[in-house]
Every structure is written in C-alpha cells, then in structure tokens.
CSV table of C-alpha atoms and ligand atoms in Angstrom, one decimal:
chain,number,residue,atom,x,y,z
B,1,MET,CA,-12.1,16.3,-26.8
B,2,GLY,CA,-15.6,17.0,-23.6
B,3,ASP,CA,-17.3,18.7,-26.8
B,4,ASP,CA,-19.8,16.6,-27.2
B,5,SER,CA,-20.5,15.2,-23.2
B,6,ARG,CA,-23.5,17.4,-21.8
B,7,SER,CA,-23.0,19.3,-18.1
B,8,ILE,CA,-25.0,21.6,-15.8
B,9,VAL,CA,-23.9,23.1,-13.3
B,10,VAL,CA,-25.5,22.1,-10.0
B,11,PRO,CA,-25.7,24.3,-6.7
B,12,GLU,CA,-22.6,23.1,-4.3
B,13,ARG,CA,-25.4,21.3,-2.1
B,14,LEU,CA,-27.1,19.6,-4.9
B,15,TYR,CA,-24.3,18.4,-6.8
B,16,LYS,CA,-23.1,16.8,-3.5
B,17,THR,CA,-26.3,15.0,-3.5
B,18,VAL,CA,-25.0,12.8,-6.7
B,19,THR,CA,-22.3,12.4,-5.7
B,20,VAL,CA,-22.7,11.1,-2.8
B,21,PHE,CA,-26.3,8.8,-3.5
B,22,SER,CA,-24.5,8.2,-7.3
B,23,THR,CA,-21.9,6.5,-5.7
B,24,LEU,CA,-23.8,4.6,-2.7
B,25,PHE,CA,-25.6,3.8,-5.4
B,26,ALA,CA,-22.9,2.2,-8.1
B,27,ILE,CA,-21.2,0.6,-5.4
B,28,VAL,CA,-24.6,-1.7,-4.1
B,29,THR,CA,-25.7,-2.7,-7.9
B,30,VAL,CA,-22.4,-3.3,-9.2
B,31,VAL,CA,-21.3,-5.1,-6.2
B,32,GLY,CA,-24.8,-6.1,-5.8
B,33,GLY,CA,-24.3,-7.5,-9.6
B,34,PHE,CA,-21.5,-9.0,-8.8
B,35,VAL,CA,-23.0,-11.5,-5.8
B,36,ALA,CA,-25.6,-12.3,-8.4
B,37,LEU,CA,-23.7,-14.1,-11.3
B,38,ASP,CA,-21.2,-15.7,-8.5
B,39,ALA,CA,-24.6,-17.8,-7.5
B,40,ALA,CA,-26.1,-18.3,-10.6
B,41,THR,CA,-22.7,-19.2,-12.0
B,42,LYS,CA,-21.6,-21.1,-9.2
B,43,SER,CA,-18.5,-18.9,-8.9
B,44,ALA,CA,-17.6,-20.0,-12.6
B,45,SER,CA,-17.5,-23.6,-11.7
B,46,ALA,CA,-21.1,-24.1,-13.5
B,47,LYS,CA,-20.9,-26.5,-16.7
B,48,ALA,CA,-23.5,-24.0,-19.5
B,49,SER,CA,-26.4,-25.9,-18.4
B,50,GLU,CA,-26.9,-25.3,-14.9
B,51,VAL,CA,-26.3,-21.5,-15.6
B,52,SER,CA,-29.0,-20.0,-13.9
B,53,VAL,CA,-30.0,-18.0,-16.6
B,54,PRO,CA,-32.7,-15.5,-14.5
B,55,PHE,CA,-29.7,-14.6,-12.3
B,56,ALA,CA,-26.7,-13.9,-14.8
B,57,VAL,CA,-29.7,-11.9,-16.0
B,58,LEU,CA,-29.9,-9.5,-13.6
B,59,GLY,CA,-25.7,-9.2,-12.2
B,60,ILE,CA,-25.2,-8.5,-15.1
B,61,GLY,CA,-28.6,-6.3,-15.1
B,62,LEU,CA,-27.2,-3.9,-11.7
B,63,ILE,CA,-23.3,-4.5,-12.9
B,64,ALA,CA,-24.7,-2.2,-16.4
B,65,ALA,CA,-26.7,-0.1,-13.9
B,66,GLY,CA,-24.3,0.2,-11.5
B,67,GLY,CA,-22.3,1.8,-14.3
B,68,LEU,CA,-24.7,3.9,-16.3
B,69,VAL,CA,-25.9,5.9,-13.1
B,70,TYR,CA,-22.6,6.6,-12.0
B,71,ALA,CA,-21.4,7.6,-15.8
B,72,PHE,CA,-24.9,9.6,-15.6
B,73,ALA,CA,-24.5,11.2,-12.7
B,74,SER,CA,-20.5,12.9,-14.0
B,75,ARG,CA,-22.2,15.8,-16.3
B,76,PHE,CA,-23.7,17.8,-12.7
B,77,ARG,CA,-20.1,19.6,-11.8
B,78,ALA,CA,-20.6,22.3,-9.3
B,79,ARG,CA,-18.7,25.7,-10.6
B,80,GLY,CA,-16.0,25.9,-11.1
B,81,MET,CA,-15.3,22.7,-11.3
B,82,ALA,CA,-13.9,21.1,-14.2
B,83,THR,CA,-14.6,18.0,-16.8
B,84,ASP,CA,-11.5,17.6,-17.6
B,85,LYS,CA,-7.9,19.6,-17.9
B,86,ASN,CA,-7.6,21.5,-20.4
B,87,SER,CA,-11.0,23.1,-19.8
B,88,ASP,CA,-10.9,27.1,-19.7
B,89,ASP,CA,-12.6,27.6,-16.8
B,90,GLN,CA,-9.6,26.4,-14.4
B,91,GLN,CA,-6.6,28.1,-13.8
B,92,PRO,CA,-4.1,25.7,-12.9
B,93,ASN,CA,-3.0,26.6,-8.7
B,94,ASN,CA,0.2,24.6,-9.3
B,95,GLY,CA,-1.6,21.8,-7.4
P,1,MET,CA,-27.0,12.1,17.7
P,2,SER,CA,-28.7,14.4,15.3
P,3,ILE,CA,-28.4,17.9,14.1
P,4,GLU,CA,-30.3,20.4,11.8
P,5,ARG,CA,-30.4,20.6,9.4
P,6,LYS,CA,-28.9,22.7,7.1
P,7,ASP,CA,-29.3,22.6,4.2
P,8,ASP,CA,-33.2,25.0,3.0
P,9,HIS,CA,-32.1,25.2,-0.4
P,10,ASP,CA,-35.2,24.7,-2.9
P,11,HIS,CA,-33.7,21.6,-4.6
P,12,LYS,CA,-37.8,21.1,-6.3
P,13,ALA,CA,-37.7,25.1,-8.0
P,14,TRP,CA,-33.9,24.7,-8.6
P,15,ILE,CA,-34.6,21.6,-11.1
P,16,LYS,CA,-38.1,22.9,-12.4
P,17,GLU,CA,-36.6,26.3,-13.3
P,18,LYS,CA,-33.4,24.8,-15.3
P,19,ASP,CA,-34.3,23.3,-18.7
P,20,LEU,CA,-33.5,20.0,-17.4
P,21,THR,CA,-34.2,16.5,-19.7
P,22,ALA,CA,-36.4,14.5,-18.5
P,23,ILE,CA,-33.9,12.1,-17.6
P,24,GLU,CA,-31.8,14.6,-15.8
P,25,SER,CA,-34.3,15.6,-13.6
P,26,THR,CA,-35.8,12.8,-13.1
P,27,PHE,CA,-32.3,11.2,-12.2
P,28,LEU,CA,-31.6,14.3,-8.7
P,29,THR,CA,-35.5,13.9,-8.3
P,30,VAL,CA,-35.1,10.7,-6.7
P,31,LEU,CA,-31.3,12.1,-5.3
P,32,VAL,CA,-32.8,15.0,-3.2
P,33,TRP,CA,-35.8,12.4,-2.2
P,34,LEU,CA,-33.2,10.7,-0.9
P,35,ASP,CA,-30.4,13.6,0.3
P,36,ARG,CA,-34.1,14.0,2.4
P,37,ARG,CA,-34.5,11.3,4.7
P,38,LEU,CA,-30.2,9.5,4.7
P,39,ARG,CA,-28.8,12.8,4.7
P,40,ILE,CA,-26.4,11.3,4.4
P,41,VAL,CA,-23.9,14.5,2.8
P,42,ASP,CA,-24.9,15.8,5.5
P,43,TYR,CA,-23.2,13.9,8.8
P,44,LEU,CA,-20.1,13.8,5.9
P,45,GLU,CA,-20.7,17.4,6.5
P,46,LEU,CA,-20.4,17.6,9.9
P,47,LEU,CA,-17.7,15.1,10.1
P,48,GLU,CA,-15.9,17.8,6.8
P,49,THR,CA,-15.8,20.7,9.9
P,50,LEU,CA,-15.0,18.3,13.0
P,51,TYR,CA,-11.9,17.1,10.3
P,52,TYR,CA,-10.9,21.0,9.9
P,53,ARG,CA,-11.5,21.7,13.8
P,54,VAL,CA,-9.1,19.2,14.5
P,55,ASN,CA,-6.7,20.7,12.1
P,56,LEU,CA,-6.8,23.9,13.7
P,57,GLN,CA,-5.4,22.6,17.0
P,58,MET,CA,-2.7,21.2,15.8
P,59,PRO,CA,0.8,23.2,15.1
P,60,LYS,CA,1.5,24.9,12.9
P,61,SER,CA,4.0,22.5,10.1
P,62,HIS,CA,7.3,24.8,8.7
P,63,THR,CA,5.7,23.3,5.2
P,64,GLU,CA,2.2,25.0,6.9
P,65,GLN,CA,3.6,28.2,7.6
P,66,TYR,CA,6.1,28.7,4.6
P,67,ASN,CA,3.2,27.3,2.4
P,68,LEU,CA,4.7,24.5,0.6
P,69,ASP,CA,2.1,21.6,1.5
P,70,ASN,CA,0.9,21.8,-2.3
P,71,LYS,CA,3.6,21.7,-4.0
P,72,PHE,CA,4.6,19.1,-1.4
P,73,TRP,CA,1.2,17.1,-1.0
P,74,TYR,CA,2.1,14.1,-3.0
P,75,TRP,CA,5.6,13.2,-1.1
P,76,TYR,CA,3.1,12.3,2.5
P,77,PRO,CA,2.6,8.6,1.4
P,78,LEU,CA,6.1,8.0,0.9
P,79,TYR,CA,6.7,8.5,4.7
P,80,SER,CA,5.3,5.2,5.2
P,81,LEU,CA,7.7,2.8,4.3
P,82,GLY,CA,10.0,3.1,7.2
P,83,PHE,CA,7.5,1.7,9.0
P,84,PHE,CA,6.5,-0.4,6.1
P,85,SER,CA,9.7,-2.2,6.2
P,86,THR,CA,9.4,-2.5,10.0
P,87,LEU,CA,6.2,-4.2,9.6
P,88,SER,CA,7.5,-6.5,6.5
P,89,TYR,CA,10.1,-7.6,8.4
P,90,VAL,CA,7.8,-8.5,11.5
P,91,VAL,CA,6.3,-10.4,9.7
P,92,ALA,CA,8.7,-12.3,7.8
P,93,ALA,CA,10.3,-12.3,11.8
P,94,ILE,CA,6.5,-14.3,12.6
P,95,SER,CA,7.1,-16.2,9.5
P,96,GLY,CA,10.0,-17.1,9.7
P,97,ALA,CA,9.6,-19.0,13.6
P,98,LEU,CA,7.4,-21.4,12.2
P,99,LEU,CA,9.6,-22.1,9.4
P,100,GLY,CA,12.1,-22.6,11.4
P,101,PHE,CA,9.8,-26.2,13.1
P,102,TYR,CA,10.4,-28.0,10.3
P,103,TYR,CA,13.2,-27.0,8.4
P,104,SER,CA,16.9,-28.9,9.6
P,105,PRO,CA,19.8,-27.1,7.9
P,106,SER,CA,21.8,-30.0,6.9
P,107,ALA,CA,23.5,-31.3,3.6
P,108,ALA,CA,22.7,-34.8,3.7
P,109,ALA,CA,22.1,-36.9,1.3
P,110,ALA,CA,17.9,-37.7,1.5
P,111,THR,CA,15.4,-38.8,-1.2
P,112,CYS,CA,12.2,-36.5,-1.5
P,113,GLY,CA,12.0,-37.8,-5.7
P,114,VAL,CA,14.6,-35.9,-7.1
P,115,ASP,CA,17.7,-37.2,-7.2
P,116,GLY,CA,20.8,-35.9,-5.1
P,117,SER,CA,18.6,-34.1,-2.9
P,118,THR,CA,19.5,-33.3,0.9
P,119,VAL,CA,17.2,-32.6,3.8
P,120,ALA,CA,17.3,-29.4,4.1
P,121,TYR,CA,15.5,-29.3,0.2
P,122,CYS,CA,13.8,-32.1,1.7
P,123,ALA,CA,12.3,-30.0,4.6
P,124,VAL,CA,11.1,-27.3,2.5
P,125,ALA,CA,10.0,-29.3,-0.4
P,126,GLY,CA,7.3,-31.3,2.9
P,127,ILE,CA,6.6,-27.9,3.7
P,128,MET,CA,5.6,-27.3,0.8
P,129,THR,CA,3.7,-30.1,0.1
P,130,ASP,CA,3.0,-32.5,3.5
P,131,LEU,CA,2.3,-29.8,5.4
P,132,ASN,CA,-1.1,-28.1,5.9
P,133,PHE,CA,-0.3,-24.0,5.3
P,134,GLY,CA,2.5,-24.8,5.3
P,135,PHE,CA,3.0,-23.6,0.3
P,136,PHE,CA,0.7,-20.7,2.1
P,137,LEU,CA,3.3,-20.0,5.8
P,138,ARG,CA,6.0,-20.1,2.7
P,139,SER,CA,5.5,-17.8,0.3
P,140,LEU,CA,4.5,-15.6,3.6
P,141,HIS,CA,8.2,-15.7,4.2
P,142,ARG,CA,9.1,-14.9,1.1
P,143,TRP,CA,6.9,-11.9,0.1
P,144,ALA,CA,7.6,-10.2,3.7
P,145,ALA,CA,11.8,-11.8,2.6
P,146,GLN,CA,11.0,-9.1,-1.3
P,147,VAL,CA,9.3,-7.1,-0.4
P,148,MET,CA,11.5,-5.6,2.7
P,149,THR,CA,13.7,-5.2,0.8
P,150,ALA,CA,11.7,-3.2,-1.7
P,151,ALA,CA,10.8,-1.2,0.8
P,152,VAL,CA,13.9,-0.3,2.4
P,153,PHE,CA,15.5,0.7,-1.1
P,154,LEU,CA,12.8,2.3,-1.6
P,155,HIS,CA,12.3,4.4,2.1
P,156,MET,CA,16.1,5.3,1.2
P,157,LEU,CA,15.6,6.9,-1.2
P,158,ARG,CA,12.5,8.8,-0.1
P,159,VAL,CA,14.7,9.6,2.5
P,160,TYR,CA,17.4,11.2,0.7
P,161,PHE,CA,14.9,12.8,-1.6
P,162,THR,CA,13.0,14.5,0.4
P,163,GLY,CA,16.6,15.3,1.9
P,164,SER,CA,15.9,13.5,5.2
P,165,TYR,CA,19.6,12.4,5.9
P,166,LYS,CA,21.1,16.2,7.1
P,167,GLU,CA,21.9,17.3,10.3
P,168,PRO,CA,21.7,16.8,12.4
P,169,ARG,CA,20.4,13.1,10.9
P,170,GLU,CA,23.3,11.7,9.9
P,171,VAL,CA,23.7,8.8,12.5
P,172,ASN,CA,20.1,7.7,11.1
P,173,TRP,CA,21.4,7.8,7.7
P,174,LEU,CA,24.3,5.6,8.7
P,175,ILE,CA,23.2,3.2,10.7
P,176,GLY,CA,19.7,2.8,7.7
P,177,ILE,CA,23.4,1.9,5.4
P,178,VAL,CA,23.3,-0.9,7.9
P,179,LEU,CA,20.5,-2.1,7.1
P,180,LEU,CA,20.6,-2.3,4.2
P,181,SER,CA,23.4,-4.0,3.6
P,182,LEU,CA,22.2,-6.5,6.8
P,183,THR,CA,19.0,-6.2,4.5
P,184,MET,CA,20.2,-7.8,1.9
P,185,VAL,CA,22.9,-10.4,3.8
P,186,PHE,CA,19.1,-11.3,5.1
P,187,GLY,CA,18.0,-12.6,1.9
P,188,TYR,CA,21.6,-14.4,1.0
P,189,THR,CA,21.4,-16.0,3.6
P,190,GLY,CA,17.4,-16.9,3.8
P,191,TYR,CA,17.9,-17.6,-0.7
P,192,LEU,CA,20.2,-20.2,0.4
P,193,LEU,CA,19.0,-22.4,2.5
P,194,PRO,CA,16.5,-24.7,0.4
P,195,TRP,CA,19.6,-25.7,-0.8
P,196,ASP,CA,18.1,-26.7,-4.5
P,197,GLN,CA,20.5,-25.7,-7.5
P,198,LEU,CA,19.9,-22.1,-6.9
P,199,ALA,CA,20.7,-22.1,-3.5
P,200,TYR,CA,23.7,-23.8,-4.2
P,201,TRP,CA,25.4,-21.4,-7.1
P,202,ALA,CA,24.0,-18.8,-5.9
P,203,GLY,CA,26.0,-20.0,-3.4
P,204,GLN,CA,29.3,-20.9,-5.7
P,205,ILE,CA,28.8,-17.5,-6.9
P,206,GLY,CA,29.5,-16.2,-3.4
P,207,VAL,CA,32.9,-17.5,-2.6
P,208,GLU,CA,34.1,-16.2,-5.2
P,209,MET,CA,32.8,-13.0,-4.8
P,210,SER,CA,35.2,-13.7,-1.4
P,211,LEU,CA,37.5,-15.0,-3.4
P,212,SER,CA,38.3,-12.0,-4.9
P,213,ILE,CA,38.7,-9.6,-2.3
P,214,PRO,CA,43.1,-8.5,-2.2
P,215,LEU,CA,45.1,-10.0,0.0
P,216,VAL,CA,41.8,-10.8,2.8
P,217,GLY,CA,39.7,-12.6,0.3
P,218,ASP,CA,40.5,-16.4,1.7
P,219,TRP,CA,39.5,-14.9,5.0
P,220,VAL,CA,36.3,-13.4,4.0
P,221,ALA,CA,35.5,-17.1,2.5
P,222,GLN,CA,36.1,-19.6,5.8
P,223,LEU,CA,34.6,-16.9,7.7
P,224,MET,CA,31.4,-16.5,5.7
P,225,PHE,CA,31.2,-20.0,4.1
P,226,GLY,CA,33.6,-22.4,6.3
P,227,GLY,CA,35.6,-23.1,3.6
P,228,PHE,CA,36.8,-22.6,0.2
P,229,SER,CA,34.1,-25.1,-1.5
P,230,LEU,CA,30.9,-25.4,-0.8
P,231,GLY,CA,28.9,-28.1,1.6
P,232,GLN,CA,27.9,-29.5,5.2
P,233,ALA,CA,29.5,-26.1,7.4
P,234,THR,CA,28.4,-23.3,4.5
P,235,LEU,CA,25.0,-24.5,5.2
P,236,GLN,CA,25.4,-24.1,8.9
P,237,ARG,CA,26.7,-21.6,8.6
P,238,MET,CA,24.2,-20.0,6.5
P,239,TYR,CA,21.4,-21.2,8.6
P,240,LEU,CA,22.8,-19.4,12.5
P,241,LEU,CA,24.2,-16.6,10.2
P,242,HIS,CA,20.0,-16.2,9.2
P,243,VAL,CA,18.6,-17.3,12.6
P,244,PHE,CA,20.2,-16.0,15.6
P,245,LEU,CA,22.7,-13.2,14.0
P,246,LEU,CA,20.9,-11.2,12.1
P,247,PRO,CA,16.9,-11.3,13.9
P,248,PHE,CA,20.0,-10.0,17.2
P,249,VAL,CA,21.4,-7.5,15.2
P,250,VAL,CA,18.3,-6.5,13.2
P,251,THR,CA,16.0,-6.1,15.5
P,252,THR,CA,18.9,-4.0,17.8
P,253,VAL,CA,19.7,-2.4,15.4
P,254,ILE,CA,16.2,-1.0,13.9
P,255,ALA,CA,15.1,-0.4,17.6
P,256,ILE,CA,18.7,2.3,17.6
P,257,HIS,CA,17.0,3.7,14.3
P,258,LEU,CA,13.1,4.1,15.3
P,259,GLY,CA,14.9,4.8,18.6
P,260,LEU,CA,16.9,8.3,16.8
P,261,VAL,CA,13.5,9.4,15.2
P,262,TRP,CA,11.5,9.3,18.2
P,263,MET,CA,14.2,11.4,19.5
P,264,GLN,CA,14.9,13.8,16.8
P,265,GLY,CA,11.1,13.7,15.4
P,266,ILE,CA,10.1,13.8,11.8
P,267,ALA,CA,12.9,15.7,9.3
P,268,GLU,CA,10.1,18.7,7.4
P,269,PRO,CA,11.5,18.2,4.2
P,270,HIS,CA,14.0,20.4,2.6
W,1,HEM,C1,15.3,-1.9,8.6
W,1,HEM,C2,15.7,-1.0,7.5
W,1,HEM,C3,14.9,-0.1,8.5
W,1,HEM,C4,13.6,-0.1,8.9
W,1,HEM,C5,12.9,-0.9,9.1
W,1,HEM,C6,13.2,1.8,9.0
W,1,HEM,C7,12.6,2.1,9.2
W,1,HEM,C8,11.9,3.9,9.8
W,1,HEM,C9,11.2,4.2,10.0
W,1,HEM,C10,9.6,3.6,10.6
W,1,HEM,C11,11.4,5.4,9.8
W,1,HEM,C12,10.3,7.2,11.1
W,1,HEM,C13,9.9,7.8,9.3
W,1,HEM,C14,9.7,6.9,7.5
W,1,HEM,O1,8.9,5.3,7.8
W,1,HEM,O2,9.6,7.5,7.1
W,1,HEM,C15,12.7,6.1,9.7
W,1,HEM,C16,13.1,6.8,9.4
W,1,HEM,C17,14.7,7.5,8.6
W,1,HEM,N1,15.8,6.3,7.8
W,1,HEM,FE1,15.1,4.0,8.2
W,1,HEM,N2,14.8,2.6,8.3
W,1,HEM,C18,15.3,1.5,7.2
W,1,HEM,C19,16.3,1.1,7.2
W,1,HEM,C20,16.8,3.1,5.8
W,1,HEM,C21,18.0,2.8,5.1
W,1,HEM,C22,18.5,1.9,4.5
W,1,HEM,C23,18.0,4.8,5.3
W,1,HEM,C24,18.9,5.6,4.3
W,1,HEM,C25,20.4,4.8,4.7
W,1,HEM,C26,17.6,4.6,5.8
W,1,HEM,C27,17.7,6.8,6.9
W,1,HEM,C28,16.3,7.0,7.4
W,1,HEM,C29,16.3,8.2,8.3
W,1,HEM,C30,17.7,9.4,7.5
W,1,HEM,C31,16.0,8.6,9.0
W,1,HEM,C32,14.1,9.8,9.2
W,1,HEM,C33,14.2,10.8,8.3
W,1,HEM,C34,13.1,11.3,8.7
W,1,HEM,O3,12.9,12.3,9.8
W,1,HEM,O4,12.4,12.2,8.5
W,1,HEM,N3,16.6,4.0,7.2
W,1,HEM,N4,13.3,5.1,9.1
C-alpha cells in the first residue's frame, strides 16, 4: 500500500500553503461544479432535450478538477508525516 | 490588521533544486504565488498562536496535569449529550405547544376517511394534510422526542463510562434515572395521543402490563388508564399526563439536575 504513490517531503510552511490552498480550491470548484450542474439540469428535473450541455460539462469539469487537485496535493507532506499509518516513519505514541 | 511576513523561506530556489516533475513544480509555484498574495496561511498561523496563548491562561485540569488528554480526548464530544438532551427537550416543548392548538383528546366518533376514526385521530390527520406546515410541525415533534430519548440514554452511558456518577455526584445520577424514566413516560403517553391502531394496541399492552403487577395491579391500571379497557378516560389521562403534568415535573427536575451540575462542576474522568 502506498508504494506506487509518489510522495514528496516539503518544508512545513510550504506544506501549509499546499493544504490550505488546494483544499480551498477543491471546495470552491466542487461546490461551484454542483451549482452549475444543478443550473444546467434545473435541479435534475429538466427533460433530456432541455439540458444545457455546455453548463453540464462545465459543472462536471469543475467537480473533476476539484477532486483532481485535492488528490494531487496529497503527495506533498511535511517531514515526519506518514502517508498512511503503516509507514515506518511514524511511531505510535498512544494517541 | 496587518502582520509581518514571517515566511522568508526561499520557495523558488527550493522548488528548483528539488527533483520535481513539471506538473509538480508548476502546482507548487502557483500555490506559492497565491500564498504571497492572499496570505491566508499567515493569518491562520496567527489564530493558532492566539489559541495556544489563550489556552495557557486557563488553569490546568486534572486531565492535563496527569497528562491524560492524549488517552481521553475522544470522550469530550460525548460531554455534549446532556446539553443535546436539553435542546431536544426544548424543541419538543415548543413544537408540542404549537400542536396543542390543533389537537383535541376525544375518542368520540368522527369522519375523516377511515372507518371507526375518532376526533383525536382526525385532528392529527388534519394537522398532516390541511394545516400549513402541519406535516413539518408534527414531524419535528416526533423527531425531537425520539432524538431526546436516544440522547438521554447515550448521555447516561457517557456518565457511566467516565465514572462521573461517583462521589459526590450520586444524587445527580439518581435524579438522572428519574429523568430517563420520565422521558420514557413522556414518549409513551405521546405515542397514544393519535389514537390510531398503533396507539390503541400500545395502550392495550400498557393496561395488561399494569394489571400484571402483583397486589396493586388493578389499582395502577385504574389510576393510569382510567379503567381496564381503553376508552375516552384513557385518552384523556394520557393527554393530561403528556401536556400538563409531565411538562411541569420534567422541566423542574431538569432544572435541578442542571443546577447541581452547575454547583458541583463537571466531573473529571475517573
Ligand atoms: C432529560 C434528561 C437529561 C438531561 C436534560 C440531562 C442534562 C445534563 C447536562 C446538560 C449535564 C452536564 C454535562 C453533560 O452535558 O454531559 C448533565 C450531567 C450529568 N447527568 Fe444528566 N441529563 C439527563 C439525564 C440523565 C440521566 C438518565 C443520568 C443517569 C442516570 C444523568 C446523570 C448525570 C450526571 C451524574 C451528571 C454529572 C456528570 C459530570 O459531572 O460529568 N443525567 N446532565
């Protein structure tokens, strides 16, 4: 697990930048994407012919972009942080 | 408000020397660019410092002194269950008072589309179908009641498993048992009020359970249900218990319970 996923250790301050801004970006795009999708399909009540295709594609695109950025950001980590709890570099301290 | 920039790390140089793919270094460069302009992280760090400074002003609790926080922290959310019980009680009280404007506890015959229906049943049916926001109001009352029952029970488990019932809080534990019982009586009496099939047969079970009590069974059935078979007297008693007697009693007992918590302070985990 986690062997093939790339992980890059960055300075702590940069790690904060990555977390804060990628999360912010993901929230805004995913919520915005759903709003767009809702508008395109009149809250899923529109007939197939009435759906605004560009808006629907925009919505799905935004949701995907948000997810992508969020997932991509997870490869950066600060020193001492484990990607999963079975990693060697994290000792259990009985939290 | 403005704060001095503490972050003098040279991110650009760092990104260059590190072995990153094109996407990764672009990604980081964009985020650093944003960070330079929006400075959200700086302000979050300010809040973090503020939080720790305020915390240092607080007296240390037993949990902190003996460094138990790291083993105990996951219990803390459950300390809100008592307040959650209180809150659902208040919601039930308000929505119940509003329902009271439209309900009447009468087992007399009435017509609202179902054979053998009564005034009480038709009142509830009317609330659901004719009254603006009636369906919502009744749902709110039912949900509040069920949430309260669950919250009170879980609150009791929290008190038990953190050992908070121990000396000097025995009295509040006993008061709690009274509250749990009264909560269930509240639920039972309310359950009978729609006087539908569920209510009626739940009432029948109640009468028979009362009658099964040794020695005083007959007397209890008479007192609580107004007789040995269900009728107007039963419904009226349930109504009085539910909207008159119990509200006063439970409100008072909760007040005493909370007053004791206030006086004694919250218990440290045992
Ligand atoms: C209507 C029902 C009840 C309400 C509204 C209520 C409310 C509360 C509240 C707000 C607190 C403050 C601490 C906290 O929120 O956890 C509290 C504490 C306490 N409750 Fe209740 N409670 C109810 C039922 C019960 C029951 C069923 C028991 C046990 C049989 C109980 C025993 C206690 C004890 C011993 C404390 C003191 C705990 C401590 O100091 O940590 N309560 N209650």
